[in-house]
Short mmCIF file of C-alpha atoms in Angstrom, two decimals:
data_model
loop_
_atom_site.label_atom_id
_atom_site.label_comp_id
_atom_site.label_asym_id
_atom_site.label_seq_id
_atom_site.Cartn_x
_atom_site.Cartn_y
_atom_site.Cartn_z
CA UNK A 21 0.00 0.00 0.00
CA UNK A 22 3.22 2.40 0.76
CA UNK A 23 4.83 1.98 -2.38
CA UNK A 24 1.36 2.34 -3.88
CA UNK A 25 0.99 5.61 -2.17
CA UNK A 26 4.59 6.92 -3.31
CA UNK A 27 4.25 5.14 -6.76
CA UNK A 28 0.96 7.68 -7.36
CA UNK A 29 2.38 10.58 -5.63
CA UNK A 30 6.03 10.37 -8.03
CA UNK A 31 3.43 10.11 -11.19
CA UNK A 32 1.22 13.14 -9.83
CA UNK A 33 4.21 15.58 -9.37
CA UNK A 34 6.42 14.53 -11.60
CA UNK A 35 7.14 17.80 -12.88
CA UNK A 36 7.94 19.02 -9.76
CA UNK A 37 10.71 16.00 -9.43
CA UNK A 38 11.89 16.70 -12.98
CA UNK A 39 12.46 20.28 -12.23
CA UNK A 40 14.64 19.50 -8.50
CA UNK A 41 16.50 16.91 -10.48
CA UNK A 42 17.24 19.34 -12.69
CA UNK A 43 18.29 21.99 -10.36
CA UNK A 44 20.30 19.43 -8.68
CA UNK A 45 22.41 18.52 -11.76
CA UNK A 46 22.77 22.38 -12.29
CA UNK A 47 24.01 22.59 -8.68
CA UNK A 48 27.21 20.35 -9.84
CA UNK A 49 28.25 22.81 -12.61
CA UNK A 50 27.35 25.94 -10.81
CA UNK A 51 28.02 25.28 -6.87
CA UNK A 52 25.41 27.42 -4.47
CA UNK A 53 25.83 30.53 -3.77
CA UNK A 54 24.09 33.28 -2.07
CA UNK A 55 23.90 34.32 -5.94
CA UNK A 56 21.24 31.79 -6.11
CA UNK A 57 19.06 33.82 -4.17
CA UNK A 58 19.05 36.03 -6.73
CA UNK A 59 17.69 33.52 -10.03
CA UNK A 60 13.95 33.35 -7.71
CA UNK A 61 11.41 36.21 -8.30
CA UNK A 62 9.80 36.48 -5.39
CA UNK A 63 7.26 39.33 -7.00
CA UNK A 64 6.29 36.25 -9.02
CA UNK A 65 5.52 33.75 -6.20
CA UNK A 66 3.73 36.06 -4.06
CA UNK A 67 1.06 36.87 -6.74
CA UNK A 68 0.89 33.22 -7.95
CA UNK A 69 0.36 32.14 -4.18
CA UNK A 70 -2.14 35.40 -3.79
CA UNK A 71 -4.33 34.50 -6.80
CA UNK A 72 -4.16 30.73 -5.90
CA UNK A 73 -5.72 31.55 -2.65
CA UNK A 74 -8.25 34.41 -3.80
CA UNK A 75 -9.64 32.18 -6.41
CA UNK A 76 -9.97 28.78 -3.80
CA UNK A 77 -12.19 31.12 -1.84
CA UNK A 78 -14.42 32.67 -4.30
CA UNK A 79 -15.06 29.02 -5.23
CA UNK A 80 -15.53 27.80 -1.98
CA UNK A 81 -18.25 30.63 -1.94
CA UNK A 82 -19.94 29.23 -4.83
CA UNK A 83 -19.53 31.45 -7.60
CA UNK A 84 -18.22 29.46 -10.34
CA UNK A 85 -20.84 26.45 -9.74
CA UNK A 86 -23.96 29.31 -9.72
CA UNK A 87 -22.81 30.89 -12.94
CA UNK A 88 -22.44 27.30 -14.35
CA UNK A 89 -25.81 26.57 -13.47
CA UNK A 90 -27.34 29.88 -14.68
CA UNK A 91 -25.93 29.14 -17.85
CA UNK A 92 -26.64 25.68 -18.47
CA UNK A 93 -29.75 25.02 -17.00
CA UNK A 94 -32.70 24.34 -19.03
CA UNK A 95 -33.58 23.03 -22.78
CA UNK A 96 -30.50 23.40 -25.00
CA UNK A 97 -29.53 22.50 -28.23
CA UNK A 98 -26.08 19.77 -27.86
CA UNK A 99 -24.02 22.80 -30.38
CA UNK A 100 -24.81 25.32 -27.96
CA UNK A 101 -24.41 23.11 -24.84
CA UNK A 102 -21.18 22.19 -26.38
CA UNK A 103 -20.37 25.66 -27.11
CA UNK A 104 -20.95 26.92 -23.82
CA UNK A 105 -18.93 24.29 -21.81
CA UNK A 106 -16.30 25.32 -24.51
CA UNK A 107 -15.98 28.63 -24.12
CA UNK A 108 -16.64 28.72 -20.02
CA UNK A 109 -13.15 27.74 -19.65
CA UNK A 110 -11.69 29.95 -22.55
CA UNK A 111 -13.38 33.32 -20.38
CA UNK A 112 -12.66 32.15 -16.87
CA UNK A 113 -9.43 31.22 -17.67
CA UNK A 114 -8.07 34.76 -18.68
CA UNK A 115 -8.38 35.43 -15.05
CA UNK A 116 -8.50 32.47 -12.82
CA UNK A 117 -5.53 31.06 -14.97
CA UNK A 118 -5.61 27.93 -16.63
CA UNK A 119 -5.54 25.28 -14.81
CA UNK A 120 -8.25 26.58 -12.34
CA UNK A 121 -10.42 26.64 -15.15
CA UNK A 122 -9.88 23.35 -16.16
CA UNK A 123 -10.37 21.85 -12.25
CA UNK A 124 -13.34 24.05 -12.32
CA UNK A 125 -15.04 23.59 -15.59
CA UNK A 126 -13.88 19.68 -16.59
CA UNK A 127 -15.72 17.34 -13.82
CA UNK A 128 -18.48 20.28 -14.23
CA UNK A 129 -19.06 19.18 -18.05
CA UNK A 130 -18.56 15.37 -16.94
CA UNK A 131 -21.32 15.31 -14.82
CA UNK A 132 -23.56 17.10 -17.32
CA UNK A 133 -23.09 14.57 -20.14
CA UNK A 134 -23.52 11.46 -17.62
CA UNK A 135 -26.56 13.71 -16.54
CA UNK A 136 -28.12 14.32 -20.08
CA UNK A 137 -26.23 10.46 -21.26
CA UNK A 138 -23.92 12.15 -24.32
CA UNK A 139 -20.94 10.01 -22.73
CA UNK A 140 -20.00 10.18 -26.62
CA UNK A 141 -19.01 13.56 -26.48
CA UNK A 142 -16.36 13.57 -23.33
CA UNK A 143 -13.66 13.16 -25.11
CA UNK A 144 -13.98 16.08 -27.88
CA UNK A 145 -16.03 18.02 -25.44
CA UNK A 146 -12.66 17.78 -22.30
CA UNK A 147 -10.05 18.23 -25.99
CA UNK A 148 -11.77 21.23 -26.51
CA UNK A 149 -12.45 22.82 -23.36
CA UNK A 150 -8.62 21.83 -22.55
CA UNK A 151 -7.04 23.65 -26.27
CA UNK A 152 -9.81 26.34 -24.98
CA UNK A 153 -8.16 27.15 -21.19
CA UNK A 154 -4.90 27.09 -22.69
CA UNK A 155 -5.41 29.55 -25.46
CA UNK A 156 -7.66 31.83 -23.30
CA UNK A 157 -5.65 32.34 -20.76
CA UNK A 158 -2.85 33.96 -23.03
CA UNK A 159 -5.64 36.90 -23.21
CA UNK A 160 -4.13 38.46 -19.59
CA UNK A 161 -0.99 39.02 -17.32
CA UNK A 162 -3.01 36.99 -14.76
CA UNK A 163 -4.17 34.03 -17.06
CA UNK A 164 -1.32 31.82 -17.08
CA UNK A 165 2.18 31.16 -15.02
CA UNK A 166 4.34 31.57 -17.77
CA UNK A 167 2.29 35.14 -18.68
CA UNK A 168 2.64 36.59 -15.20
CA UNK A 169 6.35 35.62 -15.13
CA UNK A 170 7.53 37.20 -18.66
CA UNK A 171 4.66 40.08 -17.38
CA UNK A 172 6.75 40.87 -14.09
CA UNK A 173 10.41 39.76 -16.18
CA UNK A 174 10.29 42.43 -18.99
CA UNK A 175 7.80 44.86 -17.25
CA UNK A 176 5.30 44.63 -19.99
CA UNK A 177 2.29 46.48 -20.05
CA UNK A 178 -1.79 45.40 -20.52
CA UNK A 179 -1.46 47.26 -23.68
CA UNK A 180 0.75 44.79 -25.07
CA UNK A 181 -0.81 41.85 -24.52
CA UNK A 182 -4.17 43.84 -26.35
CA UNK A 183 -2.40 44.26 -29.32
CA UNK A 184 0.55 41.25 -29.39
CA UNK A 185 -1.34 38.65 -28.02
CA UNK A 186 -4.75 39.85 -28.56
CA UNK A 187 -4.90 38.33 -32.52
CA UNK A 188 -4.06 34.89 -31.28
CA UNK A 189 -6.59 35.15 -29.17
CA UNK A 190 -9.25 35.98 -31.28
CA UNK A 191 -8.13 33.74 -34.04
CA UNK A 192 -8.41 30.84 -31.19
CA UNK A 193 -11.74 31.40 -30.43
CA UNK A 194 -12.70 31.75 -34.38
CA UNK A 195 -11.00 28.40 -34.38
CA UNK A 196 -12.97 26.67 -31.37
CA UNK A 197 -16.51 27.81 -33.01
CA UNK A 198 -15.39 26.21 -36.18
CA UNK A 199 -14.84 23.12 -34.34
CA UNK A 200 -18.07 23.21 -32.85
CA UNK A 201 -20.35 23.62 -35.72
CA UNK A 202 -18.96 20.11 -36.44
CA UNK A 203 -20.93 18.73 -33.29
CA UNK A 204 -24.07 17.24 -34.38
CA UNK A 205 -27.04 19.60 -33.61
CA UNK A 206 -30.09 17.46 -30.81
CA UNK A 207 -32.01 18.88 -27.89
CA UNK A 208 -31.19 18.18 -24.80
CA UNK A 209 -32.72 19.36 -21.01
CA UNK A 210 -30.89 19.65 -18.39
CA UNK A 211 -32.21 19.64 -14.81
CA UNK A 212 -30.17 20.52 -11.59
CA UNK A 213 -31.39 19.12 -8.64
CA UNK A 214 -30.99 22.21 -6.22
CA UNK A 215 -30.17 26.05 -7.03
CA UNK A 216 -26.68 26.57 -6.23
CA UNK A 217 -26.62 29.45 -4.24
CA UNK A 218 -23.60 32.28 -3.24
CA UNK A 219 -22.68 31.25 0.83
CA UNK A 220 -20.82 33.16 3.01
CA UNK A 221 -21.41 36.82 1.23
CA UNK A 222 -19.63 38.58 3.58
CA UNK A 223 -16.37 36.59 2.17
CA UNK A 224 -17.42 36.55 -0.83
CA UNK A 225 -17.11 40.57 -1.31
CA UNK A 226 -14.06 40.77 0.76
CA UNK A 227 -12.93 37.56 -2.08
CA UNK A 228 -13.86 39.67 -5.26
CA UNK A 229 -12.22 42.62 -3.52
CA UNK A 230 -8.88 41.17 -2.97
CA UNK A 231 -9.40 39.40 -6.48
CA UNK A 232 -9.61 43.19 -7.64
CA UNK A 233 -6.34 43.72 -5.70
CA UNK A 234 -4.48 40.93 -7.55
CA UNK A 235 -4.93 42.31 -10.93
CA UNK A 236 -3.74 45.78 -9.88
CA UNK A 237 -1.19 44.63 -8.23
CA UNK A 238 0.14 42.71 -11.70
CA UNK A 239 -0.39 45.67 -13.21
CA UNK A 240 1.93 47.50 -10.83
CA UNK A 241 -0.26 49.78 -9.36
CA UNK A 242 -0.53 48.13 -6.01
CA UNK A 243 1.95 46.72 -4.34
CA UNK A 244 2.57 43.39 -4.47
CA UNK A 245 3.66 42.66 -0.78
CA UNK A 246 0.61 45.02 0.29
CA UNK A 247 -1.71 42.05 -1.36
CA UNK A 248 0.07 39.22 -0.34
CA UNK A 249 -0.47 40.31 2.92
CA UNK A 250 -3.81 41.50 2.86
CA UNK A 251 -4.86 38.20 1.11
CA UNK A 252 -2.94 36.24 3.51
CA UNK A 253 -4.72 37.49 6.93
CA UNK A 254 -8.08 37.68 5.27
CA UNK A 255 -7.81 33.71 4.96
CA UNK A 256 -6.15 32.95 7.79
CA UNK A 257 -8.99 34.62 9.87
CA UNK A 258 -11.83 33.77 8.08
CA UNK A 259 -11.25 30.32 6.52
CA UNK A 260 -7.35 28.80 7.45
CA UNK A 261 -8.88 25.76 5.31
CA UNK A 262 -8.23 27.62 2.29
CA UNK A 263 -4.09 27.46 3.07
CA UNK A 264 -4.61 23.63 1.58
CA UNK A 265 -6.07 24.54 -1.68
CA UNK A 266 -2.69 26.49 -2.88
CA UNK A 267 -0.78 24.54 -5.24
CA UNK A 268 2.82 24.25 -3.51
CA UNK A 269 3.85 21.64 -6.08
CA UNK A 270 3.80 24.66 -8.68
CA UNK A 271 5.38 27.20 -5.90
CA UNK A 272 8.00 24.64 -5.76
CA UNK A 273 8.57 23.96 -9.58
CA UNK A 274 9.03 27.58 -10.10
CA UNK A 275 11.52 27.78 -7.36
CA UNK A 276 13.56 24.73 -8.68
CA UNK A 277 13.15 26.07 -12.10
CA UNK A 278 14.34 29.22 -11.40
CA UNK A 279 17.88 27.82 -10.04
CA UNK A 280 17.53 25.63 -12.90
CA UNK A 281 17.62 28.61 -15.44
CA UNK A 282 19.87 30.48 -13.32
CA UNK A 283 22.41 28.15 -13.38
CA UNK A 284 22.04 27.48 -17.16
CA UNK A 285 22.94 30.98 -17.63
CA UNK A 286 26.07 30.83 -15.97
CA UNK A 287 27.30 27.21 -18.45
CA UNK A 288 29.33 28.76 -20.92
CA UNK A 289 28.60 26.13 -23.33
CA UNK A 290 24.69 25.80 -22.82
CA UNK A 291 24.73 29.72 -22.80
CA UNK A 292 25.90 29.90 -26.26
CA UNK A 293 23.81 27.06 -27.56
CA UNK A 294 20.90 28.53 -26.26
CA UNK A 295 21.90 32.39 -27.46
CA UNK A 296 22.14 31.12 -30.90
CA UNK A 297 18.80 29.50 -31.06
CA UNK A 298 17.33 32.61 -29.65
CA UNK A 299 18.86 34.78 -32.24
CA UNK A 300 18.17 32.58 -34.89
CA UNK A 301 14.30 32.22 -33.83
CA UNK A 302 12.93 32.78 -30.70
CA UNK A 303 9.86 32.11 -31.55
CA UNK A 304 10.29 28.03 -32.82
CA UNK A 305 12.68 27.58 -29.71
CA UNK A 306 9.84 28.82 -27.90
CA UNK A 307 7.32 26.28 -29.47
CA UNK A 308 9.99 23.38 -29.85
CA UNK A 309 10.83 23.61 -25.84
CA UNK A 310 7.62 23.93 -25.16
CA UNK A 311 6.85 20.86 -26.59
CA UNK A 312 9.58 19.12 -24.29
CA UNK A 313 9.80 20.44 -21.14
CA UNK A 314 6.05 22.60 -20.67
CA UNK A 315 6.34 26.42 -21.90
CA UNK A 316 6.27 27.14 -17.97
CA UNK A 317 9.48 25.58 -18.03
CA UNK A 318 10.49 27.33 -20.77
CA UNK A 319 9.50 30.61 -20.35
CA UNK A 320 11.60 30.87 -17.42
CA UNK A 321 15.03 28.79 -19.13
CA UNK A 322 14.57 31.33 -22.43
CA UNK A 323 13.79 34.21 -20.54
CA UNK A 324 17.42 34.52 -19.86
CA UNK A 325 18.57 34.93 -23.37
CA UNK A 326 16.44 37.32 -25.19
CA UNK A 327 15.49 41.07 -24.69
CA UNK A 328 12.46 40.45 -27.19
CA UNK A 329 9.52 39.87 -25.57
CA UNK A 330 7.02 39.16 -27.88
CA UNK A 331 8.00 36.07 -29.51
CA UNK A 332 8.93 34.19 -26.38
CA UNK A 333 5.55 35.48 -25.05
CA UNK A 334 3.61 34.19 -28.03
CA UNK A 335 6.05 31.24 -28.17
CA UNK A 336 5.21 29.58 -25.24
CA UNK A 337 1.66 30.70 -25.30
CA UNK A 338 1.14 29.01 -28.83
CA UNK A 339 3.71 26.35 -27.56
CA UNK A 340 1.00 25.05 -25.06
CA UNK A 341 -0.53 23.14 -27.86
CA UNK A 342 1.53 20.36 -29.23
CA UNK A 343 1.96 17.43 -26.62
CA UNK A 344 0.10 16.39 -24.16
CA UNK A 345 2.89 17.69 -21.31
CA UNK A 346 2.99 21.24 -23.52
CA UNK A 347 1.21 22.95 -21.17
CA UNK A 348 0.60 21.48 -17.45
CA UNK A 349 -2.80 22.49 -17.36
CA UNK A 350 -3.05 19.80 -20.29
CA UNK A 351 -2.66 17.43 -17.58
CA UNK A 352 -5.53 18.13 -15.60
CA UNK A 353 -8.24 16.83 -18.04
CA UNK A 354 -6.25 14.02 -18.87
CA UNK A 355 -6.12 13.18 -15.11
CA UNK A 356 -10.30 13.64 -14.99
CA UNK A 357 -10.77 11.52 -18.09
CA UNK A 358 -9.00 8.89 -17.55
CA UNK A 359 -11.14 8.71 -13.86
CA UNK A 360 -14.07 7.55 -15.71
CA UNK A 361 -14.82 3.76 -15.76
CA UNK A 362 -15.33 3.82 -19.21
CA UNK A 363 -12.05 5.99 -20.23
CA UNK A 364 -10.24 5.28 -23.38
CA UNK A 365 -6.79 6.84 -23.00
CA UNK A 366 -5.47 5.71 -25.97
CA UNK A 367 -8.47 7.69 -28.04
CA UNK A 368 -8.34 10.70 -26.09
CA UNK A 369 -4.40 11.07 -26.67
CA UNK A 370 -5.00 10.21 -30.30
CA UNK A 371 -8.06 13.12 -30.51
CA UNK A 372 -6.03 15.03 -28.06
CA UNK A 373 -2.99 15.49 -30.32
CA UNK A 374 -4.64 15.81 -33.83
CA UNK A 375 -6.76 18.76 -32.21
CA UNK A 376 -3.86 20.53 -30.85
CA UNK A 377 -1.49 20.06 -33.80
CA UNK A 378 -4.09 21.56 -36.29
CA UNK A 379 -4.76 24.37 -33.82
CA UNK A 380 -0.43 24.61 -33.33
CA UNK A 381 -0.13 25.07 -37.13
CA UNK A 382 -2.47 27.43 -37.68
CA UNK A 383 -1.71 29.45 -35.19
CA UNK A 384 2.16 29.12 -35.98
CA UNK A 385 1.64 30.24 -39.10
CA UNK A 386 -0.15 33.32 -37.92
CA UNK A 387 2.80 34.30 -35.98
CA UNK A 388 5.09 33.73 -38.54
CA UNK A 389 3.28 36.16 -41.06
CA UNK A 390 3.06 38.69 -38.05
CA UNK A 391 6.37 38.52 -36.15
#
């Protein structure tokens, strides 16, 4: 049962052991240092942590489930049941990130199809909503890790991700209708048993509040400290429960990735390797490593060899696609799918990949005629 347990737990974080090991071999080229203090941005951490625990509570509250259920409920046609569990997680996720979206909005959409029985459509309905988290979340600072990171790394502004990312992010969501209309049009009804209802309202102003302080505060016009503080005593008072629902394994990854990236900096030999392929195209190197290591990942390792911003932020936006370890987030649904008794991994990787290589292509070859 032990090895069980430790067997599960290596499989579930095995990002977060990829990314010590690799800090560790980095450790034997570049011995520690205080100057290793100096590869971890802390501004980073603190708003990842902050948002992680503003968003736990304002779901805890109930939000998310009631405007589920406000949407859904009711006769629909399957296109536009489809297209709203779609695009739920292409909105939320420009600023609840991700991944959120995906824990949020996945086992959501499960349960409706077992509900309505349109078990058929899990796997292109989780593909979709998956390809749909990832590219809507490149819309903000806030949406994604790797965004907030080059956001706080090259002080970029809101403006820029408007006009640089904003195309992309249009063209994805041109792309994910298309896909739709494919879905075979039948009425459905869906019935909920009970209203889902906002609780605790007091916390859930304070939540939207402090939500409203996390975006300013990427944006530079609150502190960040000031927030993680504020953020941090609001939940420790009124709901130390919420301390769980952060996402250390990420908090750590960064942290290991960081020294990581640091460190490859500071090889001569990986230094130029990794210069050259920047100045010879940022933007495939961004795609290609992607592909390998997760564009978190990265972000972070590339971040230390180019001034230009905007291909290495579209790069490893764009770069989520691809595999299914492109983007971590990618993960999530995989993990949810593959929970139901009747799971077909092998079809949902096969369905997984095709989708997000047509969507990598197109959008690749957007960026090329733009860049």
């Amino acid at each position: 049962m032990c090895k069980n347990k430790i067997f599960l737990w290596l499989k579930k974080e095995a990002v977060l052991i990829t990314a010590f090991l690799c800090a560790l071999v980095s450790a034997f080229f570049v011995p520690p240092t205080l100057a290793y203090l100096s590869y971890i941005d802390i501004r980073t951490l603190c708003l990842l942590f902050s948002m992680m625990l503003v968003i736990a509570s304002l779901n805890e509250c109930g939000l998310f489930s009631l405007l589920a259920q406000k949407l859904l409920q009711g006769k629909k046609q399957m296109r536009a049941l489809s297209c709203l569990l779609v695009l739920l997680p292409f909105f939320f996720s420009m600023f609840i990130t991700n991944d959120v979206a995906l824990i949020t909005f996945v086992p959501f959409s499960i349960f409706i199809l077992t509900e309505i029985h349109k078990e058929k459509y899990y796997i292109r309905t989780l593909v979709l909503q998956t390809i749909a988290a990832n590219l809507g979340s490149m819309a903000t600072p806030f949406g994604n890790p790797q965004n907030l990171f080059l956001f706080t790394k090259y002080g970029l502004s809101l403006s820029f991700f408007l006009t640089t990312i904003g195309p992309f992010v249009l063209a994805s969501l041109f792309l994910l209708l298309l896909c739709i209309l494919f879905i075979p049009n039948e009425t459905v009804q869906i019935h909920f048993a009970q209203e889902n209802r906002i609780s605790k309202k007091t916390d859930f102003v304070f939540s939207l509040l402090l939500f409203g302080c996390c975006i300013i505060s990427v944006l530079r016009i609150l502190p960040y400290w000031l927030t993680f503080i504020l953020i941090l005593l609001f939940v420790l008072i009124r709901s130390p429960k919420q301390i769980k629902a952060v996402d250390y394994s990420l908090l750590f990854t960064f942290v290991f990735l960081f020294i990581f990236s640091g460190n490859m900096a500071h090889i001569p030999a990986i230094n130029q390797l990794l210069l050259q392929c920047m100045q010879h195209s940022s933007l495939q190197t961004a795609i290609c490593s992607s592909q390998m290591i997760s564009n978190v990942p990265a972000a972070i390792l590339l971040s230390n060899f180019t001034t230009n911003a905007s291909p290495l932020v579209i790069g490893t936006n764009i770069g989520g696609l691809g595999t299914l370890i492109a983007s971590l987030a990618s993960l999530i649904s995989y993990r949810f799918y593959t929970a139901i008794p009747s799971a077909s991994p092998r079809r949902y990787l096969l369905i997984f990949t095709l989708y997000n290589l047509g969507f990598l292509f197109l959008l690749f070859l957007m960026a090329i005629i733009r860049i």
